[in-house]
Amino acid sequence: MSLQLCDRLYWPGGLTRAFTLSYDDGVMQDIRLVEMMNRYSVKGTFNINSGLLGRKNILSGFRPGEPNVEHFKLDAASLPSLYSGHEVAAHGQYHSSVCGMDSLRVTEEVLSCRRTLEQILHLPVTGYAYAFGSYDETTVEVLKNCGMLYSRTITSTRGFELPQRLLAWDPTCHHDDPDLFRLAETFLSDAPHFSCYSPAKLFYVWGHAYEFDQHDNWDQMETLLSTISGRDDVWYATNGEIASYLQAYQSLVFAADSSFVYNPSCTSVWIGSMFRQLFTEAKPGQVISLLPPVEM
């Protein structure tokens, strides 16, 4: 026998599914990708190198037989309108690997990028994606000191667990993952999702938009979005929206006997049962009674 308290995280509105995208480098191919995402009403985060805006380059194929591809960076003026409705996050000033560097070197790469992007967007930038996916504990500490809420790695979980460490946030998979559509099917299925943390699932796909040209597979992205989109049981959110919601949940203050909870944040948080679709809303500044425990 187990007595399950109704204190687990649900997504806004009591949903148990959330979907987000993350794309790096701020390249011209983002224009086509954003148009596709807007058409399907899907949201995502675009990670920009502030010191490389407007640069033009040709990338050689990484695998045998891959064609060269344009790697033309967007200019500063185009960022606010193109990414409207999505999130812009930092990707380092020069896309430098700062793993193993001293804190001053890391701070320059991170903070210069944040400062420049905020001047362009007139919005706070509190998200980050590690260049090359490389980071160490010095990097994490600098990001925290620079006011970053989260940072994405490139390590695929191939699962739907919620991140326990936002400054080392592993995505579900890259868009070229051979298991992409199997994962999408599992994500949308009603099969039980067992997690000791939450019944809520998160499907997080990342990549670079230029790779669609390189691999000639824009149709794959269109198929994914058409499969995932248009559902009222999925929360479509940016990385930052998800991170902020998780932060609000983590700020909840539960009574010692788990009979009530106080929400000190400015965000409504939905909490409920692990194994049954039972939940309640804790509104900002509100103290609410928790639902009765569920006997299992």
Coordinates of C-alpha atoms in Angstrom, one line a residue:
M1 CA 0.0 0.0 0.0
S2 CA 1.1 3.6 -0.7
L3 CA -0.5 6.9 0.2
Q4 CA 0.1 9.4 -2.6
L5 CA -0.2 13.1 -1.8
C6 CA -1.7 15.4 -4.4
D7 CA 1.4 17.7 -4.6
R8 CA 2.8 16.8 -8.0
L9 CA 3.3 19.3 -10.9
Y10 CA 0.8 19.5 -13.7
W11 CA 1.2 21.9 -16.7
P12 CA -1.0 25.0 -16.9
G13 CA -4.7 24.2 -17.0
G14 CA -4.0 20.7 -15.5
L15 CA -2.4 19.4 -18.7
T16 CA 0.1 16.5 -18.6
R17 CA 1.8 17.2 -22.0
A18 CA 4.1 20.1 -23.0
F19 CA 6.1 20.5 -26.3
T20 CA 8.9 22.9 -27.0
L21 CA 11.6 23.5 -29.7
S22 CA 15.1 25.0 -29.5
Y23 CA 17.2 26.1 -32.5
D24 CA 20.7 27.4 -32.5
D25 CA 22.9 30.0 -34.3
G26 CA 20.3 32.5 -35.6
V27 CA 20.7 31.6 -39.3
M28 CA 18.7 32.6 -42.4
Q29 CA 17.0 29.2 -42.5
D30 CA 15.2 30.2 -39.3
I31 CA 13.0 32.4 -41.5
R32 CA 11.5 29.3 -43.1
L33 CA 11.4 27.4 -39.8
V34 CA 9.6 30.2 -37.9
E35 CA 7.0 30.5 -40.7
M36 CA 6.3 26.8 -40.4
M37 CA 6.1 26.9 -36.6
N38 CA 3.7 29.9 -36.7
R39 CA 1.5 28.1 -39.2
Y40 CA 1.1 25.2 -36.8
S41 CA 0.9 27.5 -33.7
V42 CA 4.0 25.9 -32.1
K43 CA 6.4 27.9 -30.0
G44 CA 10.1 27.6 -29.5
T45 CA 13.4 29.3 -28.5
F46 CA 16.1 30.5 -30.8
N47 CA 19.7 30.7 -29.4
I48 CA 21.8 33.6 -30.9
N49 CA 25.5 34.5 -30.9
S50 CA 25.5 38.3 -30.5
G51 CA 29.1 38.7 -31.8
L52 CA 28.4 36.9 -35.1
L53 CA 25.3 38.7 -36.2
G54 CA 25.3 39.3 -40.0
R55 CA 28.3 37.0 -40.7
K56 CA 28.2 34.8 -43.8
N57 CA 29.9 31.4 -44.1
I58 CA 29.6 28.1 -45.9
L59 CA 29.6 25.0 -43.8
S60 CA 31.1 21.8 -45.2
G61 CA 29.1 18.6 -44.7
F62 CA 30.0 16.7 -41.6
R63 CA 29.2 13.3 -43.0
P64 CA 30.3 11.7 -46.2
G65 CA 28.2 12.9 -49.1
E66 CA 26.6 15.8 -47.3
P67 CA 26.5 19.0 -49.3
N68 CA 28.0 22.3 -48.3
V69 CA 25.3 24.6 -46.9
E70 CA 24.9 28.4 -46.3
H71 CA 25.4 29.4 -42.7
F72 CA 24.4 33.0 -43.1
K73 CA 23.7 34.7 -39.7
L74 CA 20.7 37.0 -39.4
D75 CA 21.4 40.7 -38.7
A76 CA 20.4 42.5 -35.5
A77 CA 17.5 44.5 -37.1
S78 CA 15.7 41.3 -38.2
L79 CA 15.6 39.6 -34.8
P80 CA 12.6 41.4 -33.0
S81 CA 10.1 40.9 -35.8
L82 CA 11.2 37.4 -36.9
Y83 CA 11.1 35.9 -33.5
S84 CA 8.0 37.7 -32.2
G85 CA 5.9 35.2 -30.3
H86 CA 8.9 33.0 -29.6
E87 CA 11.9 33.4 -27.3
V88 CA 15.4 34.6 -28.0
A89 CA 18.1 33.1 -25.8
A90 CA 21.9 33.5 -25.6
H91 CA 24.3 31.1 -27.3
G92 CA 27.5 32.8 -26.4
Q93 CA 29.0 35.9 -27.9
Y94 CA 31.2 34.1 -30.4
H95 CA 29.9 30.5 -30.1
S96 CA 33.1 29.6 -28.2
S97 CA 33.6 26.5 -26.0
V98 CA 34.2 27.8 -22.6
C99 CA 34.5 24.5 -20.9
G100 CA 37.7 24.5 -18.8
M101 CA 38.0 28.3 -18.9
D102 CA 38.3 30.6 -15.9
S103 CA 35.2 32.4 -14.7
L104 CA 36.2 35.8 -16.1
R105 CA 36.6 34.3 -19.6
V106 CA 33.2 32.5 -19.3
T107 CA 31.6 35.7 -17.9
E108 CA 32.7 37.7 -21.0
E109 CA 31.2 35.1 -23.4
V110 CA 27.9 34.9 -21.5
L111 CA 27.3 38.4 -20.2
S112 CA 28.3 40.2 -23.4
C113 CA 25.9 38.1 -25.4
R114 CA 23.1 38.7 -23.0
R115 CA 23.7 42.5 -22.9
T116 CA 23.8 42.9 -26.6
L117 CA 20.6 40.8 -27.2
E118 CA 18.7 42.7 -24.6
Q119 CA 19.7 46.0 -26.2
I120 CA 18.4 44.7 -29.6
L121 CA 15.2 43.1 -28.2
H122 CA 14.4 45.4 -25.3
L123 CA 13.5 42.3 -23.4
P124 CA 15.3 40.3 -20.6
V125 CA 17.3 37.4 -21.9
T126 CA 17.5 34.7 -19.3
G127 CA 18.0 31.5 -21.3
Y128 CA 21.2 30.0 -22.7
A129 CA 22.3 27.1 -24.9
Y130 CA 25.8 25.8 -24.5
A131 CA 28.0 26.1 -27.6
F132 CA 28.9 22.6 -28.7
G133 CA 27.0 21.4 -25.6
S134 CA 30.2 21.9 -23.6
Y135 CA 30.0 23.1 -19.9
D136 CA 31.5 22.4 -16.5
E137 CA 30.7 23.5 -13.0
T138 CA 32.5 26.9 -13.5
T139 CA 30.3 27.5 -16.5
V140 CA 27.1 26.7 -14.5
E141 CA 28.2 29.0 -11.7
V142 CA 28.9 31.9 -14.0
L143 CA 25.5 31.4 -15.7
K144 CA 23.8 31.6 -12.3
N145 CA 25.7 34.7 -11.4
C146 CA 24.8 36.3 -14.8
G147 CA 21.1 35.8 -14.0
M148 CA 20.5 33.0 -16.4
L149 CA 17.4 30.8 -15.5
Y150 CA 18.2 27.8 -17.6
S151 CA 20.7 26.4 -20.2
R152 CA 20.3 23.6 -22.7
T153 CA 22.8 20.8 -23.3
I154 CA 22.9 18.5 -26.4
T155 CA 22.5 15.3 -24.5
S156 CA 19.4 13.4 -25.6
T157 CA 17.3 11.8 -22.9
R158 CA 14.9 10.1 -25.4
G159 CA 12.4 10.5 -22.6
F160 CA 9.9 13.0 -21.3
E161 CA 11.2 13.7 -17.7
L162 CA 11.1 17.2 -16.4
P163 CA 14.6 18.8 -15.9
Q164 CA 15.8 18.6 -12.3
R165 CA 18.6 21.0 -13.0
L166 CA 17.6 23.9 -15.3
L167 CA 21.2 25.1 -15.9
A168 CA 22.0 21.6 -17.3
W169 CA 18.8 20.9 -19.2
D170 CA 19.0 17.8 -21.4
P171 CA 16.5 17.8 -24.3
T172 CA 14.5 14.8 -25.5
C173 CA 16.2 14.5 -28.8
H174 CA 17.6 16.2 -31.9
H175 CA 15.2 16.5 -34.9
D176 CA 17.4 14.0 -36.8
D177 CA 17.1 11.3 -34.1
P178 CA 16.0 8.0 -35.7
D179 CA 13.5 7.6 -32.9
L180 CA 11.8 11.0 -33.4
F181 CA 8.5 9.8 -34.6
R182 CA 8.4 6.8 -32.2
L183 CA 8.9 9.4 -29.4
A184 CA 6.2 11.6 -30.8
E185 CA 3.8 8.7 -30.8
T186 CA 4.6 7.7 -27.2
F187 CA 4.4 11.4 -26.1
L188 CA 0.8 11.7 -27.5
S189 CA -0.3 8.3 -26.3
D190 CA -2.5 7.8 -23.2
A191 CA -0.1 5.0 -22.0
P192 CA 0.8 5.6 -18.3
H193 CA 3.9 7.8 -17.8
F194 CA 5.5 6.7 -14.6
S195 CA 7.8 9.3 -12.9
C196 CA 8.5 9.8 -9.2
Y197 CA 8.6 13.6 -9.9
S198 CA 5.4 14.4 -11.9
P199 CA 2.8 12.8 -14.2
A200 CA 3.5 15.7 -16.6
K201 CA 5.5 14.9 -19.8
L202 CA 7.8 17.2 -21.7
F203 CA 8.8 16.6 -25.4
Y204 CA 11.8 18.8 -26.2
V205 CA 13.3 18.8 -29.7
W206 CA 16.4 20.8 -30.7
G207 CA 18.6 21.4 -33.7
H208 CA 19.9 23.9 -36.3
A209 CA 17.7 25.1 -39.1
Y210 CA 20.5 24.9 -41.6
E211 CA 20.6 21.1 -41.1
F212 CA 17.2 20.9 -42.9
D213 CA 19.0 22.2 -46.1
Q214 CA 22.0 20.0 -45.4
H215 CA 19.9 16.8 -45.1
D216 CA 17.1 17.9 -47.4
N217 CA 14.5 16.9 -44.8
W218 CA 12.3 20.0 -44.2
D219 CA 9.4 17.6 -44.8
Q220 CA 10.3 15.7 -41.7
M221 CA 9.9 18.8 -39.6
E222 CA 6.6 19.6 -41.3
T223 CA 5.4 16.0 -40.5
L224 CA 6.4 16.4 -36.9
L225 CA 4.6 19.7 -36.4
S226 CA 1.5 18.5 -38.1
T227 CA 1.5 15.5 -35.8
I228 CA 2.1 17.4 -32.6
S229 CA 0.1 20.6 -33.2
G230 CA -3.5 21.6 -32.8
R231 CA -4.3 19.6 -29.7
D232 CA -6.0 21.0 -26.6
D233 CA -4.2 18.5 -24.4
V234 CA -0.7 19.8 -25.1
W235 CA 0.9 23.1 -23.8
Y236 CA 3.0 24.6 -26.6
A237 CA 5.6 26.8 -24.9
T238 CA 9.0 28.4 -25.2
N239 CA 11.9 27.0 -23.2
G240 CA 11.7 30.1 -21.0
E241 CA 8.0 29.7 -20.3
I242 CA 8.5 26.1 -19.2
A243 CA 11.5 27.1 -17.0
S244 CA 9.6 29.9 -15.4
Y245 CA 6.7 27.6 -14.7
L246 CA 9.0 25.0 -13.1
Q247 CA 10.5 27.7 -11.0
A248 CA 7.1 28.8 -9.8
Y249 CA 6.3 25.2 -8.8
Q250 CA 9.6 24.9 -7.0
S251 CA 8.8 28.0 -5.0
L252 CA 5.6 26.6 -3.5
V253 CA 5.6 26.3 0.3
F254 CA 3.9 23.2 1.5
A255 CA 2.6 22.7 5.0
A256 CA 4.4 20.2 7.2
D257 CA 1.4 17.9 7.2
S258 CA 0.8 18.4 3.4
S259 CA -2.7 19.6 4.0
F260 CA -2.3 23.0 2.3
V261 CA 0.2 25.0 0.1
Y262 CA 1.1 28.6 -0.3
N263 CA 2.0 30.0 -3.8
P264 CA 4.4 33.0 -3.3
S265 CA 5.0 33.5 -7.0
C266 CA 3.1 35.6 -9.6
T267 CA 2.2 32.5 -11.6
S268 CA -0.8 30.1 -11.2
V269 CA 0.5 26.5 -10.6
W270 CA -1.5 23.3 -11.0
I271 CA -0.8 20.5 -8.6
G272 CA -2.3 17.1 -8.1
S273 CA -2.1 13.3 -8.0
M274 CA 0.7 11.2 -9.4
F275 CA -1.5 8.4 -10.7
R276 CA -5.0 9.9 -11.2
Q277 CA -6.1 12.9 -13.2
L278 CA -6.9 14.9 -10.1
F279 CA -5.5 18.4 -9.8
T280 CA -6.2 21.9 -8.4
E281 CA -4.9 25.4 -9.1
A282 CA -2.8 27.4 -6.7
K283 CA -3.2 31.0 -7.7
P284 CA -0.6 33.7 -7.1
G285 CA -0.4 34.7 -3.4
Q286 CA -3.0 32.1 -2.5
V287 CA -3.1 29.5 0.2
I288 CA -5.2 26.4 -0.8
S289 CA -6.1 23.1 0.7
L290 CA -4.6 20.1 -1.1
L291 CA -6.8 17.4 -2.5
P292 CA -7.1 14.4 -0.2
P293 CA -4.3 11.8 -0.6
V294 CA -4.9 8.9 -3.0
E295 CA -4.5 5.4 -1.6
M296 CA -2.7 3.0 -4.0

